[in-house]
Amino acid sequence: MPREQLQVLKALDVAKTQLYHFTAIVIAGMGFFTDAYDLFSISLVTKLLGRIYYYEEGSAKPGTLPPVVASSVTGVALVGTLAGQLFFGWLGDKMGRKKVYGMTLLLMILCSLASGLSFGKSAKGVMASLCFFRFWLGFGIGGDYPLSATIMAEYANKKTRGAFIAAVFAMQGFGILAGGIVSLTVSAAFDHKFKAPAYSVDPAGSTVPQADYIWRIILMFGAFPAAMTYYWRMKMPETARYTALVAKNAKQAAQDMAKVLNVEIDPEEAKVARLVQDKGNSFGLFSREFARRHGLHLVGTCTTWFLLDIAFYSQNLFQKDVFTAIGWIPKAATMNAVHEVYRISRAQTLIALCSTVPGYWFTVFLIDVIGRFAIQLMGFFFMTVFMFGLAFPYHHWTLPENRIAFVVMYSFTFFFANFGPNATTFVVPAEIFPARLRSTCHGISAAAGKAGAIVGAYGFLYASQNKDKSLADKGYPAGIGVKNSLIVLGVVNFLGMLFTFLVPETKGKSLEDAAGENEDDSVKPYNEPEAGHNRTVPVNLGEF
């Protein structure tokens, strides 16, 4: 028989949408805004870093970051994020969501500022200090993933919980957009103030000394939105689910939520005491009981996020082809250093505005209507279709008369990633695991995603190089070519579609029902039969 739910949790589940919900979305969402700004803004300035620190006198082309340096500058934050997701996810279940939430934000603020102050006597020194600070920036960003998702899930009502968590994640789209806008504004101001010839006219003069301030200002700006929300993040009460179910302080949970909801709530301390004594609600992450109840769910959330991020982050492979195809970015030698930043920023801002941001908000508005499972399955399906549609007739898309259609196909892969698994892989792990393990399991799932991002961003960067070594980018070995890389990515998306079947639907369920915490019989299957359906007799297959 299902247990009777605590009154404080029931009050949260049935609460009407009100001001505190939107306050929580803004406070948690601004963290994600900052996360996206910090992670994606580096791609706007890498070409500028190459021109400033790796200029070669007499070269026909502007300086570029060597492959190892380029992958380190852009990838070290992803490595830090992976580590932060695991560490802060675990810490959020041990110390509480609120206490750890402040730590991650402070780390992000300090390291954003420090990244812009990177120093050194040589190019290697500057890049090394930049990589050091961006690793710790990523470490703080990593903590924001499990904590923001868990806090929003535990504050939300069950009717619109998916939309609220997805809205927090959707702020990532505005962070990417803001990065482009800030970069556009700064580069336009410097381009207007400090006139410089194109590289083909005057190689040395095309990069003005003041250009060194541009990338620093852009990276440091990420500290401001985070700093603005620090006070409000510290004012948020601990979530009732952590306080009642993990800290076992029913009285404090009732008091906190009574203030938030403006209702009287019975602490039900006796009921919490019974929950504490129940062995069915005390199993650990590495127990056989967890493996039996949630093992396949964790495999599902980890694999789908891993596969999604391989495809999502590797889309940068053909971004330069798209931008060049429609004339957004001319050849590097025809521009000066500052104007190149402007053109790259304009192109990425338009992509974010036209496909990235709309995809996120389609998910927000529809996730509690059609469900997480349907959106994720549909997203992977269309990503597979469009990836194969780009891959098999790849030569066709490279012809000048077909390049606009190529841009449309490319935009749809972004749209269905965001109106699809990029959002749902963030939402579901915050809903299907017990409160005492929720932040940890979300952190593990997110870390699997970042491992996929590292594979996608760097493994495929090398794989997509031309089969002819002489035609590959400078410093890179021969690869399998863009066409074959796209075919592999299509297969990756198809596998993501298959692994989606391991992830349960949580639409309309309380967190306790979705995680099986309200279930008395520990051997009963995870999914309760719906009313009117025949009850399935459970078969005990033993523990593994």
Coordinates of C-alpha atoms in Angstrom, one line a residue:
M1 CA 0.0 0.0 0.0
P2 CA 1.2 3.5 -0.7
R3 CA 2.2 5.6 2.3
E4 CA 0.3 8.8 3.2
Q5 CA 2.4 11.8 2.1
L6 CA 3.7 14.4 4.6
Q7 CA 1.4 17.4 4.7
V8 CA 4.2 19.9 3.9
L9 CA 5.1 18.0 0.8
K10 CA 1.5 17.6 -0.3
A11 CA 1.0 21.4 0.2
L12 CA 3.9 22.0 -2.2
D13 CA 2.6 19.5 -4.8
V14 CA -0.9 21.1 -5.0
A15 CA 0.2 24.7 -4.5
K16 CA -1.1 27.1 -7.2
T17 CA 1.6 28.8 -9.3
Q18 CA 2.5 32.0 -7.4
L19 CA 5.3 34.6 -6.9
Y20 CA 7.7 32.3 -5.1
H21 CA 7.8 29.9 -8.0
F22 CA 8.8 32.7 -10.4
T23 CA 11.3 34.0 -7.8
A24 CA 12.9 30.5 -7.6
I25 CA 13.1 30.3 -11.4
V26 CA 14.8 33.7 -11.7
I27 CA 17.3 33.0 -8.8
A28 CA 18.2 29.5 -10.1
G29 CA 17.9 30.6 -13.8
M30 CA 20.4 33.4 -13.4
G31 CA 22.9 30.8 -12.3
F32 CA 22.3 29.0 -15.6
F33 CA 22.4 32.2 -17.5
T34 CA 25.9 32.8 -16.1
D35 CA 26.9 29.1 -16.7
A36 CA 26.1 29.4 -20.4
Y37 CA 27.6 32.8 -20.8
D38 CA 30.9 31.6 -19.2
L39 CA 31.1 28.3 -21.1
F40 CA 30.2 29.6 -24.6
S41 CA 31.8 33.1 -24.6
I42 CA 35.3 31.6 -24.9
S43 CA 34.5 30.5 -28.5
L44 CA 33.9 34.1 -29.4
V45 CA 37.4 35.1 -28.6
T46 CA 39.7 32.2 -29.4
K47 CA 40.5 33.6 -32.9
L48 CA 41.4 36.9 -31.3
L49 CA 43.7 35.1 -28.8
G50 CA 45.4 33.4 -31.7
R51 CA 46.0 36.7 -33.5
I52 CA 47.3 38.4 -30.3
Y53 CA 49.6 35.7 -28.9
Y54 CA 50.5 33.5 -31.9
Y55 CA 51.2 36.0 -34.7
E56 CA 53.9 34.8 -37.0
E57 CA 55.7 37.5 -39.0
G58 CA 55.6 36.9 -42.7
S59 CA 52.7 34.4 -42.5
A60 CA 49.9 34.8 -45.2
K61 CA 47.3 34.0 -42.6
P62 CA 46.6 35.5 -39.1
G63 CA 47.9 33.7 -36.1
T64 CA 45.8 30.9 -34.7
L65 CA 45.9 28.9 -31.4
P66 CA 47.9 25.6 -31.9
P67 CA 45.6 22.6 -31.6
V68 CA 46.7 21.6 -28.1
V69 CA 46.3 25.2 -26.8
A70 CA 42.9 25.6 -28.5
S71 CA 41.5 22.4 -27.1
S72 CA 42.9 23.3 -23.6
V73 CA 41.5 26.8 -23.6
T74 CA 38.0 25.7 -24.7
G75 CA 37.9 22.3 -23.0
V76 CA 39.4 22.8 -19.6
A77 CA 36.2 24.4 -18.4
L78 CA 34.3 21.3 -19.5
V79 CA 36.7 19.1 -17.5
G80 CA 36.2 21.3 -14.5
T81 CA 32.4 21.2 -14.9
L82 CA 32.4 17.4 -14.9
A83 CA 34.4 17.3 -11.7
G84 CA 32.1 20.0 -10.1
Q85 CA 29.0 18.1 -11.0
L86 CA 30.2 15.0 -9.2
F87 CA 31.6 16.8 -6.2
F88 CA 28.8 19.4 -5.6
G89 CA 26.1 16.9 -6.5
W90 CA 27.3 14.6 -3.7
L91 CA 27.8 17.6 -1.3
G92 CA 24.3 18.9 -1.9
D93 CA 22.9 15.7 -0.5
K94 CA 25.3 15.7 2.5
M95 CA 25.2 19.4 3.5
G96 CA 22.0 20.7 2.0
R97 CA 21.1 22.4 -1.2
K98 CA 21.2 26.0 0.1
K99 CA 24.6 25.9 1.8
V100 CA 26.4 24.4 -1.3
Y101 CA 24.4 26.7 -3.7
G102 CA 26.2 29.8 -2.3
M103 CA 29.7 28.1 -2.7
T104 CA 29.2 27.4 -6.4
L105 CA 28.1 31.0 -7.1
L106 CA 31.0 32.5 -5.3
L107 CA 33.4 30.3 -7.2
M108 CA 31.9 31.3 -10.5
I109 CA 32.1 35.1 -9.6
L110 CA 35.7 34.9 -8.5
C111 CA 36.9 32.8 -11.4
S112 CA 35.1 34.8 -14.1
L113 CA 36.9 37.9 -12.9
A114 CA 40.2 36.0 -12.6
S115 CA 39.9 34.6 -16.1
G116 CA 39.9 38.1 -17.5
L117 CA 42.9 39.0 -15.4
S118 CA 45.1 36.1 -16.7
F119 CA 48.7 37.1 -16.8
G120 CA 52.1 35.9 -18.0
K121 CA 55.4 37.1 -19.6
S122 CA 54.8 34.9 -22.6
A123 CA 51.9 33.5 -24.6
K124 CA 52.2 30.1 -22.8
G125 CA 52.1 31.9 -19.5
V126 CA 48.9 33.8 -20.3
M127 CA 47.2 30.6 -21.7
A128 CA 48.3 28.6 -18.7
S129 CA 46.8 31.0 -16.2
L130 CA 43.7 31.3 -18.3
C131 CA 43.3 27.5 -18.3
F132 CA 43.8 27.4 -14.6
F133 CA 41.1 29.9 -13.8
R134 CA 38.7 28.4 -16.4
F135 CA 39.1 25.0 -14.8
W136 CA 37.9 26.3 -11.4
L137 CA 35.2 28.4 -13.2
G138 CA 34.0 25.1 -14.7
F139 CA 34.1 23.5 -11.3
G140 CA 31.7 26.1 -9.9
I141 CA 29.5 25.8 -13.0
G142 CA 29.4 22.1 -12.5
G143 CA 27.8 22.5 -9.1
D144 CA 25.1 24.6 -10.4
Y145 CA 23.7 21.8 -12.6
P146 CA 22.5 19.3 -9.9
L147 CA 21.7 22.0 -7.3
S148 CA 19.6 24.3 -9.6
A149 CA 17.6 21.3 -11.0
T150 CA 17.1 19.7 -7.5
I151 CA 16.1 23.0 -5.8
M152 CA 13.6 23.9 -8.5
A153 CA 12.1 20.3 -8.6
E154 CA 11.7 20.4 -4.8
Y155 CA 10.0 23.8 -4.8
A156 CA 7.7 23.2 -7.7
N157 CA 4.1 21.8 -7.7
K158 CA 3.6 18.5 -9.5
K159 CA 1.4 20.0 -12.2
T160 CA 3.9 22.4 -13.7
R161 CA 7.2 21.1 -12.3
G162 CA 8.6 20.1 -15.7
A163 CA 8.0 23.6 -17.1
F164 CA 9.6 25.2 -14.0
I165 CA 12.8 23.1 -14.2
A166 CA 12.9 23.5 -18.0
A167 CA 12.6 27.3 -17.6
V168 CA 15.6 27.3 -15.3
F169 CA 17.6 25.4 -18.0
A170 CA 16.1 27.7 -20.8
M171 CA 18.0 30.6 -19.2
Q172 CA 21.1 28.9 -20.8
G173 CA 19.8 30.1 -24.2
F174 CA 19.6 33.7 -22.9
G175 CA 23.1 33.3 -21.5
I176 CA 24.4 32.3 -24.9
L177 CA 22.5 35.2 -26.5
A178 CA 23.9 37.6 -23.9
G179 CA 27.5 36.4 -24.7
G180 CA 27.0 37.3 -28.3
I181 CA 25.4 40.7 -27.5
V182 CA 28.2 41.7 -25.1
S183 CA 30.9 40.6 -27.5
L184 CA 29.1 42.5 -30.3
T185 CA 28.9 45.6 -28.2
V186 CA 32.5 45.6 -27.0
S187 CA 34.0 44.7 -30.4
A188 CA 31.9 47.3 -32.2
A189 CA 33.0 50.0 -29.7
F190 CA 36.7 49.1 -30.0
D191 CA 36.5 48.8 -33.8
H192 CA 35.0 52.3 -34.0
K193 CA 37.5 53.8 -31.6
F194 CA 40.7 52.1 -32.8
K195 CA 40.8 51.9 -36.6
A196 CA 43.0 49.2 -38.1
P197 CA 43.7 47.8 -41.6
A198 CA 42.9 44.3 -42.7
Y199 CA 45.5 41.6 -42.2
S200 CA 46.2 41.4 -45.9
V201 CA 47.1 45.1 -46.0
D202 CA 49.1 45.3 -42.8
P203 CA 49.6 42.0 -40.9
A204 CA 51.2 43.6 -37.8
G205 CA 48.9 46.7 -37.7
S206 CA 45.7 44.7 -38.1
T207 CA 45.8 43.8 -34.4
V208 CA 45.8 46.9 -32.3
P209 CA 47.4 46.7 -28.8
Q210 CA 44.0 47.6 -27.2
A211 CA 42.5 44.4 -28.6
D212 CA 44.0 42.6 -25.6
Y213 CA 41.3 44.3 -23.5
I214 CA 38.4 42.9 -25.5
W215 CA 38.6 39.2 -24.6
R216 CA 39.3 40.1 -21.0
I217 CA 36.2 42.4 -20.7
I218 CA 34.0 39.8 -22.4
L219 CA 35.1 37.0 -20.0
M220 CA 34.9 39.1 -16.9
F221 CA 31.4 40.3 -17.6
G222 CA 30.1 36.8 -16.7
A223 CA 30.7 37.7 -13.0
F224 CA 28.0 40.4 -12.9
P225 CA 24.7 38.5 -13.4
A226 CA 26.0 35.9 -10.8
A227 CA 26.9 38.6 -8.3
M228 CA 23.5 40.2 -8.7
T229 CA 21.7 37.1 -7.5
Y230 CA 24.0 36.0 -4.7
Y231 CA 22.0 37.8 -1.9
W232 CA 18.7 36.4 -3.1
R233 CA 20.2 32.9 -3.4
M234 CA 21.3 33.1 0.2
K235 CA 17.9 34.3 1.4
M236 CA 16.1 31.2 -0.1
P237 CA 15.1 28.7 2.6
E238 CA 16.3 25.2 2.4
T239 CA 13.9 23.0 0.4
A240 CA 11.2 21.3 2.5
R241 CA 12.0 17.9 1.0
Y242 CA 15.7 18.1 2.1
T243 CA 14.8 19.4 5.5
A244 CA 12.0 16.8 6.2
L245 CA 13.2 13.7 4.4
V246 CA 17.0 14.0 4.6
A247 CA 17.7 16.3 7.6
K248 CA 14.6 14.8 9.4
N249 CA 13.6 18.2 10.8
A250 CA 9.8 18.2 10.1
K251 CA 9.2 21.2 12.3
Q252 CA 11.7 23.4 10.4
A253 CA 10.3 22.2 7.0
A254 CA 6.8 23.1 8.1
Q255 CA 7.9 26.5 9.4
D256 CA 9.8 27.4 6.2
M257 CA 7.1 26.4 3.8
A258 CA 4.3 28.0 5.9
K259 CA 6.1 31.3 5.3
V260 CA 6.5 30.7 1.6
L261 CA 2.9 29.4 1.0
N262 CA 1.2 31.5 3.7
V263 CA -0.7 28.6 5.2
E264 CA -0.6 26.7 8.4
I265 CA 1.2 23.3 8.1
D266 CA 1.3 20.5 10.6
P267 CA 4.9 19.4 11.2
E268 CA 3.8 15.7 11.6
E269 CA 7.0 14.9 13.5
A270 CA 5.7 11.4 14.4
K271 CA 5.2 10.5 10.8
V272 CA 8.7 11.7 10.0
A273 CA 10.1 9.5 12.8
R274 CA 8.4 6.5 11.3
L275 CA 10.0 7.3 7.9
V276 CA 13.4 7.5 9.6
Q277 CA 13.0 4.0 11.0
D278 CA 11.8 2.5 7.6
K279 CA 14.7 0.6 6.1
G280 CA 13.1 0.8 2.7
N281 CA 14.0 4.5 2.6
S282 CA 17.5 4.3 3.8
F283 CA 19.4 2.4 1.1
G284 CA 22.5 4.0 -0.3
L285 CA 23.8 4.7 -3.8
F286 CA 25.9 1.6 -4.1
S287 CA 23.4 -0.8 -2.5
R288 CA 21.7 -3.7 -4.2
E289 CA 18.3 -2.1 -3.4
F290 CA 19.3 1.0 -5.3
A291 CA 20.4 -1.0 -8.2
R292 CA 17.2 -3.0 -8.2
R293 CA 14.9 0.1 -7.9
H294 CA 16.9 2.7 -9.9
G295 CA 19.8 1.1 -11.6
L296 CA 18.3 1.1 -15.0
H297 CA 17.0 4.6 -14.5
L298 CA 20.5 5.9 -13.7
V299 CA 21.9 4.0 -16.8
G300 CA 19.1 5.7 -18.9
T301 CA 19.8 9.2 -17.6
C302 CA 23.6 8.9 -18.0
T303 CA 23.6 7.3 -21.5
T304 CA 21.1 9.7 -23.0
W305 CA 22.8 12.7 -21.6
F306 CA 26.2 11.3 -22.7
L307 CA 25.0 10.6 -26.3
L308 CA 23.1 13.9 -26.5
D309 CA 26.2 16.0 -25.6
I310 CA 28.4 14.2 -28.1
A311 CA 26.1 15.4 -30.8
F312 CA 25.3 18.8 -29.3
Y313 CA 28.8 19.9 -28.7
S314 CA 30.2 18.5 -32.0
Q315 CA 27.8 20.7 -34.0
N316 CA 30.6 23.2 -33.8
L317 CA 32.4 21.0 -36.4
F318 CA 30.4 22.5 -39.3
Q319 CA 29.5 25.9 -37.7
K320 CA 32.4 27.6 -39.6
D321 CA 31.1 26.1 -42.9
V322 CA 27.6 27.5 -42.2
F323 CA 28.9 31.0 -41.3
T324 CA 31.2 31.1 -44.4
A325 CA 28.5 29.8 -46.7
I326 CA 26.1 32.6 -46.1
G327 CA 28.8 35.3 -45.9
W328 CA 28.6 36.1 -42.2
I329 CA 32.3 35.5 -41.8
P330 CA 34.7 36.5 -44.6
K331 CA 38.2 35.0 -44.9
A332 CA 40.3 36.0 -41.9
A333 CA 42.9 37.8 -44.0
T334 CA 40.3 40.3 -45.2
M335 CA 39.5 41.6 -41.7
N336 CA 41.4 43.1 -38.8
A337 CA 41.4 41.4 -35.4
V338 CA 38.6 43.4 -33.8
H339 CA 36.3 43.2 -36.7
E340 CA 36.7 39.4 -36.9
V341 CA 35.4 39.2 -33.3
Y342 CA 32.4 41.4 -34.3
R343 CA 31.6 39.1 -37.3
I344 CA 31.8 35.9 -35.3
S345 CA 29.7 37.4 -32.5
R346 CA 27.0 38.5 -34.9
A347 CA 26.8 35.1 -36.5
Q348 CA 26.5 33.2 -33.2
T349 CA 24.0 35.7 -31.9
L350 CA 21.7 35.2 -34.9
I351 CA 22.0 31.4 -34.6
A352 CA 21.1 31.7 -30.9
L353 CA 18.2 34.0 -31.6
C354 CA 16.7 32.0 -34.4
S355 CA 17.1 28.4 -33.3
T356 CA 18.7 27.9 -29.9
V357 CA 16.4 30.1 -27.7
P358 CA 13.1 29.1 -29.4
G359 CA 13.8 25.4 -28.9
Y360 CA 14.3 25.8 -25.2
W361 CA 10.9 27.6 -24.8
F362 CA 9.0 25.1 -26.9
T363 CA 10.1 22.6 -24.3
V364 CA 9.0 24.9 -21.4
F365 CA 5.5 25.3 -22.8
L366 CA 4.9 21.7 -23.8
I367 CA 6.8 19.5 -21.4
D368 CA 3.8 19.2 -19.0
V369 CA 1.4 18.7 -21.8
I370 CA 3.0 15.9 -23.9
G371 CA 5.5 14.7 -21.3
R372 CA 9.3 14.3 -21.0
F373 CA 9.5 10.9 -22.7
A374 CA 7.7 12.1 -25.9
I375 CA 9.8 15.2 -26.2
Q376 CA 13.1 13.4 -25.7
L377 CA 12.2 10.6 -28.2
M378 CA 11.0 13.1 -30.8
G379 CA 14.1 15.3 -30.3
F380 CA 16.5 12.4 -30.8
F381 CA 14.5 11.1 -33.8
F382 CA 14.6 14.4 -35.7
M383 CA 18.2 15.0 -34.8
T384 CA 18.9 11.6 -36.3
V385 CA 16.9 12.5 -39.4
F386 CA 18.5 15.9 -40.0
M387 CA 22.0 14.6 -39.2
F388 CA 21.7 11.9 -41.8
G389 CA 20.0 14.4 -44.1
L390 CA 23.2 16.5 -43.9
A391 CA 25.6 13.6 -44.1
F392 CA 24.6 11.4 -47.0
P393 CA 24.2 14.1 -49.6
Y394 CA 27.0 16.2 -48.1
H395 CA 28.5 17.2 -51.4
H396 CA 25.1 18.4 -52.5
W397 CA 24.9 20.8 -49.6
T398 CA 28.4 22.3 -50.4
L399 CA 27.3 23.5 -53.8
P400 CA 26.7 27.3 -53.7
E401 CA 23.0 27.1 -54.8
N402 CA 22.2 24.7 -52.0
R403 CA 23.9 26.4 -49.1
I404 CA 20.8 28.3 -47.8
A405 CA 19.0 25.0 -47.5
F406 CA 22.1 23.7 -45.6
V407 CA 21.7 26.5 -43.1
V408 CA 18.0 25.6 -42.6
M409 CA 18.9 21.9 -41.9
Y410 CA 21.7 23.0 -39.6
S411 CA 19.3 25.3 -37.6
F412 CA 16.8 22.4 -37.2
T413 CA 19.4 20.2 -35.6
F414 CA 19.8 22.9 -32.9
F415 CA 16.1 23.5 -32.6
F416 CA 15.3 19.8 -32.0
A417 CA 18.2 19.4 -29.6
N418 CA 16.7 22.1 -27.4
F419 CA 13.1 21.2 -28.0
G420 CA 14.2 17.7 -27.1
P421 CA 16.9 15.9 -25.1
N422 CA 19.0 18.9 -24.3
A423 CA 16.3 20.1 -21.9
T424 CA 14.7 16.7 -20.9
T425 CA 18.0 15.1 -19.9
F426 CA 18.4 18.0 -17.4
V427 CA 14.8 17.7 -16.0
V428 CA 14.3 14.0 -15.5
P429 CA 17.2 13.2 -13.2
A430 CA 15.9 15.7 -10.8
E431 CA 12.6 13.8 -10.5
I432 CA 13.1 10.1 -10.4
F433 CA 15.6 9.5 -7.6
P434 CA 15.0 9.6 -3.8
A435 CA 15.5 13.0 -2.0
R436 CA 18.6 11.8 -0.1
L437 CA 20.3 10.8 -3.4
R438 CA 18.6 13.3 -5.8
S439 CA 21.5 15.8 -6.1
T440 CA 24.1 13.1 -6.3
C441 CA 22.3 11.2 -9.1
H442 CA 21.7 14.3 -11.1
G443 CA 25.4 15.2 -10.7
I444 CA 26.4 11.7 -12.0
S445 CA 24.0 12.0 -15.0
A446 CA 25.2 15.6 -15.8
A447 CA 28.9 14.4 -15.5
A448 CA 28.2 11.7 -18.0
G449 CA 26.8 14.4 -20.3
K450 CA 30.0 16.5 -19.9
A451 CA 32.1 13.4 -20.7
G452 CA 30.1 13.2 -24.0
A453 CA 30.7 16.9 -24.5
I454 CA 34.5 16.4 -24.2
V455 CA 34.2 13.5 -26.7
G456 CA 32.1 15.6 -29.1
A457 CA 34.1 18.8 -28.9
Y458 CA 37.6 17.2 -29.2
G459 CA 37.3 13.7 -30.5
F460 CA 35.2 14.8 -33.5
L461 CA 37.3 18.0 -34.0
Y462 CA 40.1 15.7 -35.0
A463 CA 37.9 13.1 -36.7
S464 CA 36.3 15.7 -39.0
Q465 CA 39.6 16.7 -40.5
N466 CA 40.1 16.0 -44.2
K467 CA 41.3 12.5 -45.2
D468 CA 44.1 14.2 -47.1
K469 CA 46.7 15.4 -44.5
S470 CA 47.7 18.3 -46.8
L471 CA 44.1 19.6 -46.7
A472 CA 43.6 19.3 -42.9
D473 CA 43.7 22.3 -40.7
K474 CA 47.2 23.4 -39.6
G475 CA 48.6 21.2 -36.8
Y476 CA 45.9 18.5 -37.2
P477 CA 46.4 14.9 -38.5
A478 CA 44.2 13.5 -41.2
G479 CA 40.7 12.5 -40.1
I480 CA 37.7 10.7 -41.5
G481 CA 36.2 13.8 -43.1
V482 CA 33.1 15.8 -42.2
K483 CA 30.7 13.5 -44.1
N484 CA 31.7 10.4 -42.2
S485 CA 31.7 12.3 -38.9
L486 CA 28.1 13.4 -39.5
I487 CA 27.1 9.8 -40.2
V488 CA 28.7 8.7 -36.9
L489 CA 26.8 11.5 -35.2
G490 CA 23.5 10.3 -36.8
V491 CA 24.2 6.9 -35.3
V492 CA 24.9 8.5 -31.9
N493 CA 21.5 10.3 -32.0
F494 CA 19.8 7.0 -32.9
L495 CA 21.4 5.3 -29.9
G496 CA 20.1 8.1 -27.8
M497 CA 16.6 7.4 -29.0
L498 CA 16.9 3.7 -28.0
F499 CA 18.3 4.5 -24.5
T500 CA 15.4 6.9 -23.9
F501 CA 13.2 3.8 -23.3
L502 CA 15.1 3.3 -20.0
V503 CA 13.8 6.6 -18.7
P504 CA 10.3 6.6 -17.0
E505 CA 7.7 9.3 -17.6
T506 CA 7.1 11.6 -14.5
K507 CA 4.5 14.0 -15.8
G508 CA 1.9 14.8 -13.2
K509 CA 3.5 12.7 -10.4
S510 CA 4.8 13.9 -7.1
L511 CA 8.5 13.6 -6.6
E512 CA 7.9 10.9 -3.9
D513 CA 5.7 8.8 -6.3
A514 CA 8.2 9.3 -9.2
A515 CA 11.1 8.1 -7.0
G516 CA 9.1 5.3 -5.3
E517 CA 9.5 6.9 -1.8
N518 CA 5.8 6.5 -1.0
E519 CA 5.8 2.8 -1.7
D520 CA 5.6 0.5 1.3
D521 CA 6.5 -2.8 -0.4
S522 CA 10.2 -2.7 -1.4
V523 CA 9.7 -5.5 -3.9
K524 CA 6.9 -3.9 -5.8
P525 CA 7.7 -2.7 -9.3
Y526 CA 8.5 1.0 -9.9
N527 CA 5.5 1.9 -11.9
E528 CA 2.0 1.7 -10.2
P529 CA -0.8 0.5 -12.5
E530 CA -3.2 3.2 -13.5
A531 CA -6.8 3.1 -12.2
G532 CA -8.9 0.7 -14.2
H533 CA -5.9 -1.4 -15.3
N534 CA -5.2 -4.9 -14.0
R535 CA -2.5 -5.1 -11.3
T536 CA 0.5 -7.0 -12.4
V537 CA 1.8 -9.6 -9.9
P538 CA 5.4 -8.8 -9.1
V539 CA 8.0 -11.5 -9.7
N540 CA 11.0 -11.4 -7.5
L541 CA 14.0 -12.1 -9.7
G542 CA 16.4 -11.7 -6.8
E543 CA 19.0 -9.1 -6.2
F544 CA 22.1 -8.3 -8.3

